[in-house]
Coordinates of C-alpha atoms and ligand atoms in Angstrom, one line a residue:
X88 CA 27.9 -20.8 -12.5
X89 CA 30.4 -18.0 -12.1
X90 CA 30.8 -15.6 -9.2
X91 CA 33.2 -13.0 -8.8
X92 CA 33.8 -11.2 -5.5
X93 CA 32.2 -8.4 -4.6
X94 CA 33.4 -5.1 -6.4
X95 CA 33.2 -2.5 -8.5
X96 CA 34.5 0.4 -10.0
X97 CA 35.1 3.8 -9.0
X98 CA 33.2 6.2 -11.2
X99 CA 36.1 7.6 -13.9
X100 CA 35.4 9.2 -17.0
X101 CA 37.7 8.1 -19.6
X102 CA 37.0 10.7 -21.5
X103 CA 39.5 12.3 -19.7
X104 CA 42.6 10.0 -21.3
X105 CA 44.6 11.6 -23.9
X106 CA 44.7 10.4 -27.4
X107 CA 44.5 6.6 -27.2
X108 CA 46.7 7.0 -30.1
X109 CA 49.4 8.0 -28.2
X110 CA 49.4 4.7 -26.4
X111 CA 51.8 4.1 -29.2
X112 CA 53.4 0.9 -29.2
X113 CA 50.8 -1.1 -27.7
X114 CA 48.8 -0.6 -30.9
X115 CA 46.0 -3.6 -31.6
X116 CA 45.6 -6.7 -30.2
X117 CA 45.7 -8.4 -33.8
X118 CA 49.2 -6.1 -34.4
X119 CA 47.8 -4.0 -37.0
X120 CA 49.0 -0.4 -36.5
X121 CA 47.1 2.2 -37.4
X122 CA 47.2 5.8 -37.7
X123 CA 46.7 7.1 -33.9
X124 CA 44.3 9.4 -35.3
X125 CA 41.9 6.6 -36.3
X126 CA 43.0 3.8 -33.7
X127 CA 41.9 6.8 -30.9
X128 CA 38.5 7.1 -33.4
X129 CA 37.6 3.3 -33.5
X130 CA 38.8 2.4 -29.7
X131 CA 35.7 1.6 -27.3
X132 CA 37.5 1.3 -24.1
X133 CA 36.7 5.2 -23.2
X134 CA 33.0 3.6 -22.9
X135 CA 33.0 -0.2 -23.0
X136 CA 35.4 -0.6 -19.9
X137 CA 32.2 -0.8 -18.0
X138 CA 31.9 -4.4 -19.5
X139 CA 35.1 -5.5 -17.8
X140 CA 33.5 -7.4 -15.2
X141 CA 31.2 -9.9 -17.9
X142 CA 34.1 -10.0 -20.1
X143 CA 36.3 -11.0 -17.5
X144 CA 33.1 -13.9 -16.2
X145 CA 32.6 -14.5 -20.1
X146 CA 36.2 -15.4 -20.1
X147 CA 36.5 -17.7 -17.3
X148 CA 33.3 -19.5 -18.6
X149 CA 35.1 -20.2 -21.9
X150 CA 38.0 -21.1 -20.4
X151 CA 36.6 -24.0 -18.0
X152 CA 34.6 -25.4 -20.9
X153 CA 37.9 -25.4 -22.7
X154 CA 39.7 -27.1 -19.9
X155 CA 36.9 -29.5 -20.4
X156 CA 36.1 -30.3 -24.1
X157 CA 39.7 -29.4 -25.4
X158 CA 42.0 -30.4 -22.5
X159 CA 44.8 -30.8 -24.8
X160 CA 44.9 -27.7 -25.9
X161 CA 43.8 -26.2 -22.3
X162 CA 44.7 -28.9 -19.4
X163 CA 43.0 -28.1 -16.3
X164 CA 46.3 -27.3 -14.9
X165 CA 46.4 -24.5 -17.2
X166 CA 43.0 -23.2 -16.9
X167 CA 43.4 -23.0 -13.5
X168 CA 46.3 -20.7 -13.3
X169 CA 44.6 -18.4 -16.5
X170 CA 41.2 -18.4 -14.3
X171 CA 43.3 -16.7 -11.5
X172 CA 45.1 -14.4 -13.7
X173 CA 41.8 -13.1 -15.4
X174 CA 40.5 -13.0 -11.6
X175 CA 43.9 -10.6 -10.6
X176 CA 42.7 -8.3 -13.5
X177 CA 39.3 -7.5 -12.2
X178 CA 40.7 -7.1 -9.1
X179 CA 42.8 -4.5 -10.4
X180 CA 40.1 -3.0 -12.2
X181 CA 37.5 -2.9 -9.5
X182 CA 37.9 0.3 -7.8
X183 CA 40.6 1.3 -9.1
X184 CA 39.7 2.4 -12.7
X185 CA 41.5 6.2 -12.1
X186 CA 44.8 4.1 -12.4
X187 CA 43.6 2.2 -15.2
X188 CA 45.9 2.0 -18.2
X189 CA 44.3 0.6 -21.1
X190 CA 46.7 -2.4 -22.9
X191 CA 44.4 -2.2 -25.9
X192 CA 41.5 -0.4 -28.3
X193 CA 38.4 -2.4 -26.4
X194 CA 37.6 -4.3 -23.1
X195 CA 38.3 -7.2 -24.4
X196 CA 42.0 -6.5 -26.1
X197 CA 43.0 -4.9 -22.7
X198 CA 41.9 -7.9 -20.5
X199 CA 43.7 -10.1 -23.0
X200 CA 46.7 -8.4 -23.0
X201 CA 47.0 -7.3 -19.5
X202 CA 46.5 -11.2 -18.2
X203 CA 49.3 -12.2 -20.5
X204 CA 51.3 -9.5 -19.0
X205 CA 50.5 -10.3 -15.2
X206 CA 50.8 -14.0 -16.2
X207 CA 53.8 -13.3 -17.2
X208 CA 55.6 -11.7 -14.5
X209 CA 54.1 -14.6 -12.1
X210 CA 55.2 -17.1 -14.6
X211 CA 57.9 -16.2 -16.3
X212 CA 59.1 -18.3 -19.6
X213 CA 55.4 -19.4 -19.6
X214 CA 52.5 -17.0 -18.5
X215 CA 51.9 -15.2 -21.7
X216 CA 51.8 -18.3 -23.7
X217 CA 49.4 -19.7 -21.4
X218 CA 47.4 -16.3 -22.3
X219 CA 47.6 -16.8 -25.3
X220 CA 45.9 -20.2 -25.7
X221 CA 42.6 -18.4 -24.4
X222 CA 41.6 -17.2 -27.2
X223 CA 41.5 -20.5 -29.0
X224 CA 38.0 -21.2 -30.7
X225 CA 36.2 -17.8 -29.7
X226 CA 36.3 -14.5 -31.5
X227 CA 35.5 -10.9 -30.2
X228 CA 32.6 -11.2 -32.2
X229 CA 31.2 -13.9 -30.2
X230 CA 33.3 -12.8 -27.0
X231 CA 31.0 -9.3 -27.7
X232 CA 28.0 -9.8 -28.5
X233 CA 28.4 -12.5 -25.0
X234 CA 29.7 -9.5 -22.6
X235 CA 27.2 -7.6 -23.8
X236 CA 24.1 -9.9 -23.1
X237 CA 25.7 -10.3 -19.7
X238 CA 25.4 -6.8 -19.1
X239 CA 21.8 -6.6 -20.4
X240 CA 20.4 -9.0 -18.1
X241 CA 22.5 -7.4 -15.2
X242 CA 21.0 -4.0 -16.5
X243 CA 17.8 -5.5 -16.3
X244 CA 17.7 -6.8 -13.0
X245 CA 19.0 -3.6 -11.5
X246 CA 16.2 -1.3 -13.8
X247 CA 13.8 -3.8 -12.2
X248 CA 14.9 -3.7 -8.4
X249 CA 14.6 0.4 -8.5
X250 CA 11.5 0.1 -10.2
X251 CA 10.0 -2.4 -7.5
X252 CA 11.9 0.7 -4.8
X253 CA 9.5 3.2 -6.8
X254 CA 6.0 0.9 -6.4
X255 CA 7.0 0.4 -2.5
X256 CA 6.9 3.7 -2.1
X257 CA 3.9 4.6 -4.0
X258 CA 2.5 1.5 -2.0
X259 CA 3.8 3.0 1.6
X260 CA 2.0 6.5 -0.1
X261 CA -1.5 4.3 -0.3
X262 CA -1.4 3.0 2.5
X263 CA -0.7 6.4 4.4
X264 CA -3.8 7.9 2.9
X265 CA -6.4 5.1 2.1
X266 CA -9.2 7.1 2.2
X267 CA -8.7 10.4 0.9
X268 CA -10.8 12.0 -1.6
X269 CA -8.4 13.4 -4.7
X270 CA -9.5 15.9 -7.7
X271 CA -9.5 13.3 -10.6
X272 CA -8.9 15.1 -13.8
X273 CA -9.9 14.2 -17.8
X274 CA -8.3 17.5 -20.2
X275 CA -6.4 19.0 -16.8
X276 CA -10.0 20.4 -16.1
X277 CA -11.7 19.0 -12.2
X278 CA -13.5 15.8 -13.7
X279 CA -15.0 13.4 -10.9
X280 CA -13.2 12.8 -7.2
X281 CA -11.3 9.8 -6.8
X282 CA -9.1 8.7 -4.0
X283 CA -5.7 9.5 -3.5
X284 CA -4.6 5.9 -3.3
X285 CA -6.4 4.9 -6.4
X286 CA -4.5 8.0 -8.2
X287 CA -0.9 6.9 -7.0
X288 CA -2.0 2.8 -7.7
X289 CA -2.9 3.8 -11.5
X290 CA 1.3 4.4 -11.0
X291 CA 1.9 0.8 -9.6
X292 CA 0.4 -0.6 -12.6
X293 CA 2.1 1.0 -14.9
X294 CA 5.5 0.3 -13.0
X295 CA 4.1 -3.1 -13.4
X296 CA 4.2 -3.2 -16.7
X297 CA 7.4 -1.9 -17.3
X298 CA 8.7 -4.6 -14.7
X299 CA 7.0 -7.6 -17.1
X300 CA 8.6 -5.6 -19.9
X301 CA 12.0 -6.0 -18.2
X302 CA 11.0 -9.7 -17.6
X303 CA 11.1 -10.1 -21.4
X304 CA 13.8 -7.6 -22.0
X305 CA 16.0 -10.2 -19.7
X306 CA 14.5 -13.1 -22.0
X307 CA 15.7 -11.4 -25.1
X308 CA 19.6 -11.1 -23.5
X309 CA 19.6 -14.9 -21.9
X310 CA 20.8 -16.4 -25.3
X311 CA 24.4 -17.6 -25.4
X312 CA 26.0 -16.8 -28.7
X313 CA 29.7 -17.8 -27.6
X314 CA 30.3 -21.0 -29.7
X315 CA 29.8 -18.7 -33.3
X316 CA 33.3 -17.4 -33.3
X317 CA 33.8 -14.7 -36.0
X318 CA 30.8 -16.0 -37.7
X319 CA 30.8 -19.2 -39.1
X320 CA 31.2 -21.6 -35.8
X321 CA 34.2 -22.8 -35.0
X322 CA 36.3 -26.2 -35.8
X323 CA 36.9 -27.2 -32.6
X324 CA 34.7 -30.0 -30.9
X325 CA 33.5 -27.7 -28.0
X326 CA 30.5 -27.9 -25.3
X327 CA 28.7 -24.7 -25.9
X328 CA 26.5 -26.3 -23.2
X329 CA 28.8 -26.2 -20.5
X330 CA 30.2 -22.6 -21.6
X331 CA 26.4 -21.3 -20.9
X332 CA 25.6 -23.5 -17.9
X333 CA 29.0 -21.4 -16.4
X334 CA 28.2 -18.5 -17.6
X335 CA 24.2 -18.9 -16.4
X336 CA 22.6 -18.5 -20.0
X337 CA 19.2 -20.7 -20.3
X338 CA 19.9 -21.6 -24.0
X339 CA 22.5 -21.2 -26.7
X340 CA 21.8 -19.3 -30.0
X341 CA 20.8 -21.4 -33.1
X342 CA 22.7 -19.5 -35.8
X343 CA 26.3 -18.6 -35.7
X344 CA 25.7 -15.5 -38.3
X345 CA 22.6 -14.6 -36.6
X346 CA 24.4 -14.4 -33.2
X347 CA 27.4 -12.4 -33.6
X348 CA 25.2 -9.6 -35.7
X349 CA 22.1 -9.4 -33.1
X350 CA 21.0 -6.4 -31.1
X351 CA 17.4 -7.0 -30.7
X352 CA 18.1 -7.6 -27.3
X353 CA 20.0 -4.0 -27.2
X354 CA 16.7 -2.5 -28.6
X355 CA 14.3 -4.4 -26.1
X356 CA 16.4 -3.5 -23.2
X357 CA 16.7 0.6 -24.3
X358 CA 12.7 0.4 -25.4
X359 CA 11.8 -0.7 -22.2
X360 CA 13.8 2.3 -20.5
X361 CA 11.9 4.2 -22.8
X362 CA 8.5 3.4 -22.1
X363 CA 9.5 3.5 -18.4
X364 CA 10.6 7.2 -19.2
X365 CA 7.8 7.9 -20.8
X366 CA 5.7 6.7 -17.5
X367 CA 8.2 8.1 -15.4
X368 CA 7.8 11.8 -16.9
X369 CA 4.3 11.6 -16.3
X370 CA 4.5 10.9 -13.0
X371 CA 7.0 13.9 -12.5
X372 CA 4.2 16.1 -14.2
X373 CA 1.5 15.3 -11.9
X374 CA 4.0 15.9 -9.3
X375 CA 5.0 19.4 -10.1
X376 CA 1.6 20.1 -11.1
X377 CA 0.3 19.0 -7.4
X378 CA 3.4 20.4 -5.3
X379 CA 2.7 23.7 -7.1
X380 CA 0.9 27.2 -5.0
X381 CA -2.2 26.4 -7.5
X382 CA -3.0 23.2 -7.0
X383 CA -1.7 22.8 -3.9
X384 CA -2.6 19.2 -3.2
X385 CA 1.1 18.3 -1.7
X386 CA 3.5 19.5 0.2
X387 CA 7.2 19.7 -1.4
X388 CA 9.6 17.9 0.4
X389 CA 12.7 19.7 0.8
X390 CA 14.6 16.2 0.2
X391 CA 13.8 16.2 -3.1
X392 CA 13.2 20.1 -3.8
X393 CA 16.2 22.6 -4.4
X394 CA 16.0 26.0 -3.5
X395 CA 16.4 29.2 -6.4
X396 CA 19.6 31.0 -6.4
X397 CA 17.8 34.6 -6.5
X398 CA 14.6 34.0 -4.9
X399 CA 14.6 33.1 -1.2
X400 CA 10.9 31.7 -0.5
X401 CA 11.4 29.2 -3.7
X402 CA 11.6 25.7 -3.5
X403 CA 11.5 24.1 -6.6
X404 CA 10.5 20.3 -8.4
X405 CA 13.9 20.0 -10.1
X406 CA 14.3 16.7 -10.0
X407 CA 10.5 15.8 -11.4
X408 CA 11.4 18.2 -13.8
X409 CA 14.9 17.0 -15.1
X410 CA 12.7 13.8 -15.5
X411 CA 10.1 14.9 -17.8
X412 CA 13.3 16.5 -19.7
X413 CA 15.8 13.2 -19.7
X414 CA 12.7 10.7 -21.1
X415 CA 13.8 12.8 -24.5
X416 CA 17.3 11.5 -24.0
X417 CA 16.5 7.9 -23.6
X418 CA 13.9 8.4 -27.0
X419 CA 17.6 9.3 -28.7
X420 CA 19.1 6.6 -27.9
X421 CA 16.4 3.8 -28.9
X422 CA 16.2 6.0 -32.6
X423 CA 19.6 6.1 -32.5
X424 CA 20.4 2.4 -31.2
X425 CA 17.9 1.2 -34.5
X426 CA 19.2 3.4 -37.1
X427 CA 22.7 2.1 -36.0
X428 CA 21.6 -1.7 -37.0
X429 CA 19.6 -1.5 -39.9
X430 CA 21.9 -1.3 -42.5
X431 CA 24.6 -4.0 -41.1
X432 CA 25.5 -6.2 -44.1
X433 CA 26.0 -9.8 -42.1
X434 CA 26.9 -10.6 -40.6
X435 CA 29.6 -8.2 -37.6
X436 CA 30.3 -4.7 -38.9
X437 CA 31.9 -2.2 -36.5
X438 CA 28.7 0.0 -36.6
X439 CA 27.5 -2.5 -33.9
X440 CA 29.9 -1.4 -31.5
X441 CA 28.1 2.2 -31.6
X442 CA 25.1 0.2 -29.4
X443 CA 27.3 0.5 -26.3
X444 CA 26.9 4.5 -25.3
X445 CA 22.9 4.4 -26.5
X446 CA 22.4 0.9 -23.9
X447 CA 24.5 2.3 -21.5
X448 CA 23.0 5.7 -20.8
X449 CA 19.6 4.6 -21.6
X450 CA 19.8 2.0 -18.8
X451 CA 21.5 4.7 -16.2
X452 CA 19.2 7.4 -17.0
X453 CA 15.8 5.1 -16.4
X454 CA 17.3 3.7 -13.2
X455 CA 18.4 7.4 -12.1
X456 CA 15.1 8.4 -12.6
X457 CA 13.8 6.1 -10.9
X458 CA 16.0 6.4 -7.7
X459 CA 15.3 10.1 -7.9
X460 CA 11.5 10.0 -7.9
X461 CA 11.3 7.5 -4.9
X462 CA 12.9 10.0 -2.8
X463 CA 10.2 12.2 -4.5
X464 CA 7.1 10.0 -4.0
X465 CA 8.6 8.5 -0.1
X466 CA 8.9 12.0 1.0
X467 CA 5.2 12.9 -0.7
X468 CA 3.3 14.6 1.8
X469 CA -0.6 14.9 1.2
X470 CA -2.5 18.2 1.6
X471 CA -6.1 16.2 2.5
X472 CA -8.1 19.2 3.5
X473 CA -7.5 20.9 0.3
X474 CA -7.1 17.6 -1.4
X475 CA -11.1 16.6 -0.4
X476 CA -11.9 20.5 -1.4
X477 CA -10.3 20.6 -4.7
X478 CA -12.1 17.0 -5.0
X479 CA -15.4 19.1 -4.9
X480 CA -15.0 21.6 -6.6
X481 CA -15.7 22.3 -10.2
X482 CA -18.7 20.3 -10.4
X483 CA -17.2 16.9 -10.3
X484 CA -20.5 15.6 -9.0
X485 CA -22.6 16.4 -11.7
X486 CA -22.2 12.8 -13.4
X487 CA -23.4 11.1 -10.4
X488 CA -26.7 14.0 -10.3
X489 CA -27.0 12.4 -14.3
X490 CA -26.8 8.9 -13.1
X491 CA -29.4 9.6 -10.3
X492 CA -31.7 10.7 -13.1
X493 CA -31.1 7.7 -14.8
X494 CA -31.7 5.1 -11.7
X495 CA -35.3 7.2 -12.2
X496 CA -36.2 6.0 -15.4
X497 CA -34.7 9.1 -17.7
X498 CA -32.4 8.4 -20.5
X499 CA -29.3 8.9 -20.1
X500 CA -28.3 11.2 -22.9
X501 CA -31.8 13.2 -21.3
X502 CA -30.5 13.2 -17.9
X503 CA -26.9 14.5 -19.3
X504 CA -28.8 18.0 -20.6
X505 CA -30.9 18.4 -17.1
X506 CA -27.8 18.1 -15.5
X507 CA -26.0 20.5 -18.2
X508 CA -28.7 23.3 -17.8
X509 CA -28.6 22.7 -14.0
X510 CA -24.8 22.7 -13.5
X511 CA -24.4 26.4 -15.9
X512 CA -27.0 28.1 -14.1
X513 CA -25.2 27.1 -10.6
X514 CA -21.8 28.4 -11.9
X515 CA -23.4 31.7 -12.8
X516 CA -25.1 32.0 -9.4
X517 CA -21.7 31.0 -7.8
X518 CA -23.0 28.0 -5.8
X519 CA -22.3 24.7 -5.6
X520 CA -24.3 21.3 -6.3
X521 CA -24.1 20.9 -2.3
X522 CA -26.5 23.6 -2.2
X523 CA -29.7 22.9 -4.4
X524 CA -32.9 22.0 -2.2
X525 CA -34.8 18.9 -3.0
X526 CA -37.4 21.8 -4.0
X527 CA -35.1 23.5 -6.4
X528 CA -34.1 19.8 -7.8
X529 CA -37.1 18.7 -8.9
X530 CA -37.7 22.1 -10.6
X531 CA -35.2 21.0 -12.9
X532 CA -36.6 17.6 -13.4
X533 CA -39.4 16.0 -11.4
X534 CA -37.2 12.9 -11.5
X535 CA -34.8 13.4 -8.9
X536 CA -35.7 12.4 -5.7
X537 CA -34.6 12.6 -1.7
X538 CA -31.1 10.2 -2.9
X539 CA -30.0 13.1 -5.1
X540 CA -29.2 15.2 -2.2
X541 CA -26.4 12.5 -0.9
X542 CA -25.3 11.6 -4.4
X543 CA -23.2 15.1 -5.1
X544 CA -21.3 14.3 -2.3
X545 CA -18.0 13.7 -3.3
X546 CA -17.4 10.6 -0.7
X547 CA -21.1 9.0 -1.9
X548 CA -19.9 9.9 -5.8
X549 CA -16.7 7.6 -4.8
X550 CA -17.9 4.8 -2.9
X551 CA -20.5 4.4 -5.8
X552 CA -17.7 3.4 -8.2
X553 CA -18.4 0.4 -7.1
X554 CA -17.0 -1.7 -10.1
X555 CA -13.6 -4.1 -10.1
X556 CA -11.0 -1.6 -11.1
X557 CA -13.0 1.5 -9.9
X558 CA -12.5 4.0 -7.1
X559 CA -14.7 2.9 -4.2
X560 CA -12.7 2.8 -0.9
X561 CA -13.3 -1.2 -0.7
X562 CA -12.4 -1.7 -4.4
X563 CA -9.2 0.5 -3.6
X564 CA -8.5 -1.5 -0.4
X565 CA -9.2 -4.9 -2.6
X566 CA -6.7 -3.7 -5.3
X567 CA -3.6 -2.3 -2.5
X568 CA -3.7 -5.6 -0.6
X569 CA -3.8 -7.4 -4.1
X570 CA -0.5 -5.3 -5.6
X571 CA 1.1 -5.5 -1.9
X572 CA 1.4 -9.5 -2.7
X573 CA 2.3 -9.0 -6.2
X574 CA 5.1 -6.5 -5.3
X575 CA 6.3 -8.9 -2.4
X576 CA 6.3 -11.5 -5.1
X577 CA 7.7 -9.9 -7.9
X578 CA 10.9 -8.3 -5.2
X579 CA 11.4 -12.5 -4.3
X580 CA 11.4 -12.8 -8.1
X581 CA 14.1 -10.4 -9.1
X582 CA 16.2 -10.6 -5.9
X583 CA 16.6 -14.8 -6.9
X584 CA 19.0 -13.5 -9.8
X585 CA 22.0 -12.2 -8.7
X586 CA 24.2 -9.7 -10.8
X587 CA 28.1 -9.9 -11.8
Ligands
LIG207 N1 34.9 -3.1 -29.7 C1 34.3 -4.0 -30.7 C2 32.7 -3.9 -30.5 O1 32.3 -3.3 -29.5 C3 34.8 -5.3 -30.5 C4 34.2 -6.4 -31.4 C5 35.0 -7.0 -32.4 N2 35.7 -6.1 -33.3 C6 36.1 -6.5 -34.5 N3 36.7 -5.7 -35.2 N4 35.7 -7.7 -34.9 O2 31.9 -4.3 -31.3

């Protein structure tokens, strides 16, 4: 399988070049020449240059299996002296993309043309026609749809490695405070205490889900289409085996026409960001909501909290809140991503290469997001004496007053109107379930017996969730050792696939 050393570009915006039409003579790589208004219109490289490292591995792959099935056309000889041309562009690319001048329209034209021009000067007489042999039996509709799955499952592992970062820290979080009671809330409005663990490990199972989501989103991309050329297949007797074995692809696509024109994998990968948004922006909420004067329940760190330009005592959730904001974003691209497809006659029409922008931002805003709110969520300091109040307060015991009632022999719905009566007539007198007598219990209902007095106890209402899944501190211990493991597991998993 293909490695290439280490490296990476520096972050450019390309945006920044002047007209790509004004790159004049170099024109297309099929020679056409176009009006520079359009040619700057339809060129990609502004945005697709970020696909120069699989495009250059997609080449080399093709090349060896060239040099293997077709070594009259490409002797080994050859292919070795192309692989370290196409090697000496990345090179040149990585890092240094302020000083890159793009040869041609795409990625893929200006990695074509600039190894037949560096072949060239190391070769010359023969370099650029041993460039131009590479080509032979592949067509940037294949060569595309290729880089771009390459990408995708790169993207994917990356998404999933800063998504395990964000369950570690809401695991390190857990295990800080095991115990602690927490307000648990139904409509925003105090509903029954829960611990604080439990709260952030309903977090850690949705991360998980998104991270099995990812798992398939990687599925989707690990198809080889190379092989399909423009659409039809090509005539030469190649090993599409051994293109994908380099190139580390666990199959090769059944249908040439299907291949060059499919996206699904586009539209898993960006849905998943999407759903991790969606996860990720309720996480933010809760945050603001608990670091803010009202609730109270954290402390805001000042590593992930900005101060307010006017106000001096400020300190404020931006990053939680630019979260909540930038899941809208990622909702764009998916709508935007599927509208782009669903009218592509087959099989390749240039609409598809509007995917690129929607998949690239999607992916960097999730994993942003993600980065940004493990700072958030490491740094997370609990408030536990106002946590365990606010836990009290409102009444959240009344349920377990109801289910007392219940363990008596009352019907339930019966027990739920005691408890009603009992609970407004406290909250006009201003006093709290803690309060009531066994005396002034049992005027209420004769049912309720010495137990009732422990029951609206905000630990005893906990540790009597006593179900798999509920919030009892040995349920809640059971269920953070059990997603410790899975995490440990599931970080083995995703580290065992290394990216390009
Ligand atoms: N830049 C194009 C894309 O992203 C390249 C694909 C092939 N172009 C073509 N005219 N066949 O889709």
């Amino acid at each position: 399988m293909i490695r290439l050393p280490p490296g990476g570009p520096s972050a450019i915006d390309l945006a920044a070049l002047p007209n790509l039409g004004d790159m004049g003579a170099l024109g297309t790589i099929t020679g056409a020449s176009v009006d520079p208004i359009v040619f700057d219109y339809t060129a990609s490289i502004r945005f697709d240059w970020k696909l120069y490292r699989h495009d250059i591995a997609g080449s080399i792959g093709h090349l060896r299996m060239l040099a293997e099935a077709l070594p009259g056309i490409m002797p080994p000889e050859d292919a070795g002296v192309v692989e370290v041309g196409l090697l000496d562009v990345c090179a040149e690319i990585d890092g240094q993309l302020h000083r890159l001048v793009p040869c041609g329209e795409d990625i893929h034209s200006h990695v074509e043309l600039r190894l037949r021009q560096l072949l060239e000067t190391r070769h010359p007489g023969r370099g650029e026609e041993l460039g131009r042999r590479l080509h032979t039996a592949r067509s940037r509709n294949d060569q595309v749809a290729t880089d771009l799955r390459l990408w995708c499952k790169d993207a994917t592992v990356e998404l999933a490695r800063a998504a395990l970062d964000l369950q570690a820290a809401l695991l390190d979080r857990a295990r800080r405070w095991p115990e602690a009671p927490f307000p648990g809330y139904t409509h925003l409005q105090p509903a029954q205490p829960v611990l604080f663990a439990h709260h952030l490990l309903a977090y850690v199972e949705m991360l998980q889900r998104d991270l099995e989501r990812l798992q398939r989103a990687h599925g989707a991309a690990d198809v080889m289409p190379l092989g399909s050329a423009a659409l039809a297949g090509t005539t030469f007797p190649i090993r599409r085996d051994v293109t994908a074995r380099e190139l580390g692809f666990s199959s090769i696509s059944a249908n040439s026409m299907d291949a060059v024109s499919d996206r699904d994998f586009a539209v898993e990968l960006t849905a998943s960001a999407a759903l991790l948004m969606a996860h990720l922006s309720r996480l933010a909420e809760d945050l603001v909501l608990w670091a803010s004067d009202e609730f109270g329940l954290i402390s805001l760190s000042a590593r992930w909290a900005e101060g307010s330009s006017i106000m001096p005592q400020k300190r404020n959730p931006d990053a939680a809140e630019l979260t909540r904001a930038k899941a809208g974003r990622v909702y764009g691209h998916l709508q935007a991503l599927l509208t782009a497809i669903k009218g592509v006659p087959m099989t390749y029409g240039r609409d598809l290469q509007e995917d690129k922008e929607a998949l690239f931002d999607a992916a960097a805003t999730a994993r942003g997001a993600l980065r940004a709110l493990r700072v958030a969520v490491s740094s997370l300091e609990l408030r536990p004496e106002r946590a365990a109040e606010r836990a009290a307060a409102g009444y959240a015991t009344a349920t377990d007053l109801a289910d007392h009632l219940v363990r008596a022999g009352v019907p339930f719905r019966t027990a739920y109107e005691v408890v009603k009566g009992l609970v407004a007539e406290c909250s006009a007198a201003g006093r709290p379930l803690t309060a009531l007598s066994l005396d002034q219990l049992q005027s209420y209902h004769p049912g309720f017996g010495p137990d009732a007095l422990a029951a609206v106890h905000v630990a005893h209402s906990v540790a009597a969730r006593d179900v798999p899944g509920g919030t009892a501190p040995s349920r809640v211990s059971q269920a953070l050792g059990d997603a410790e493991r899975r995490h440990a597991a599931c970080l083995a998993a995703w580290a065992a696939r290394p990216t390009l």
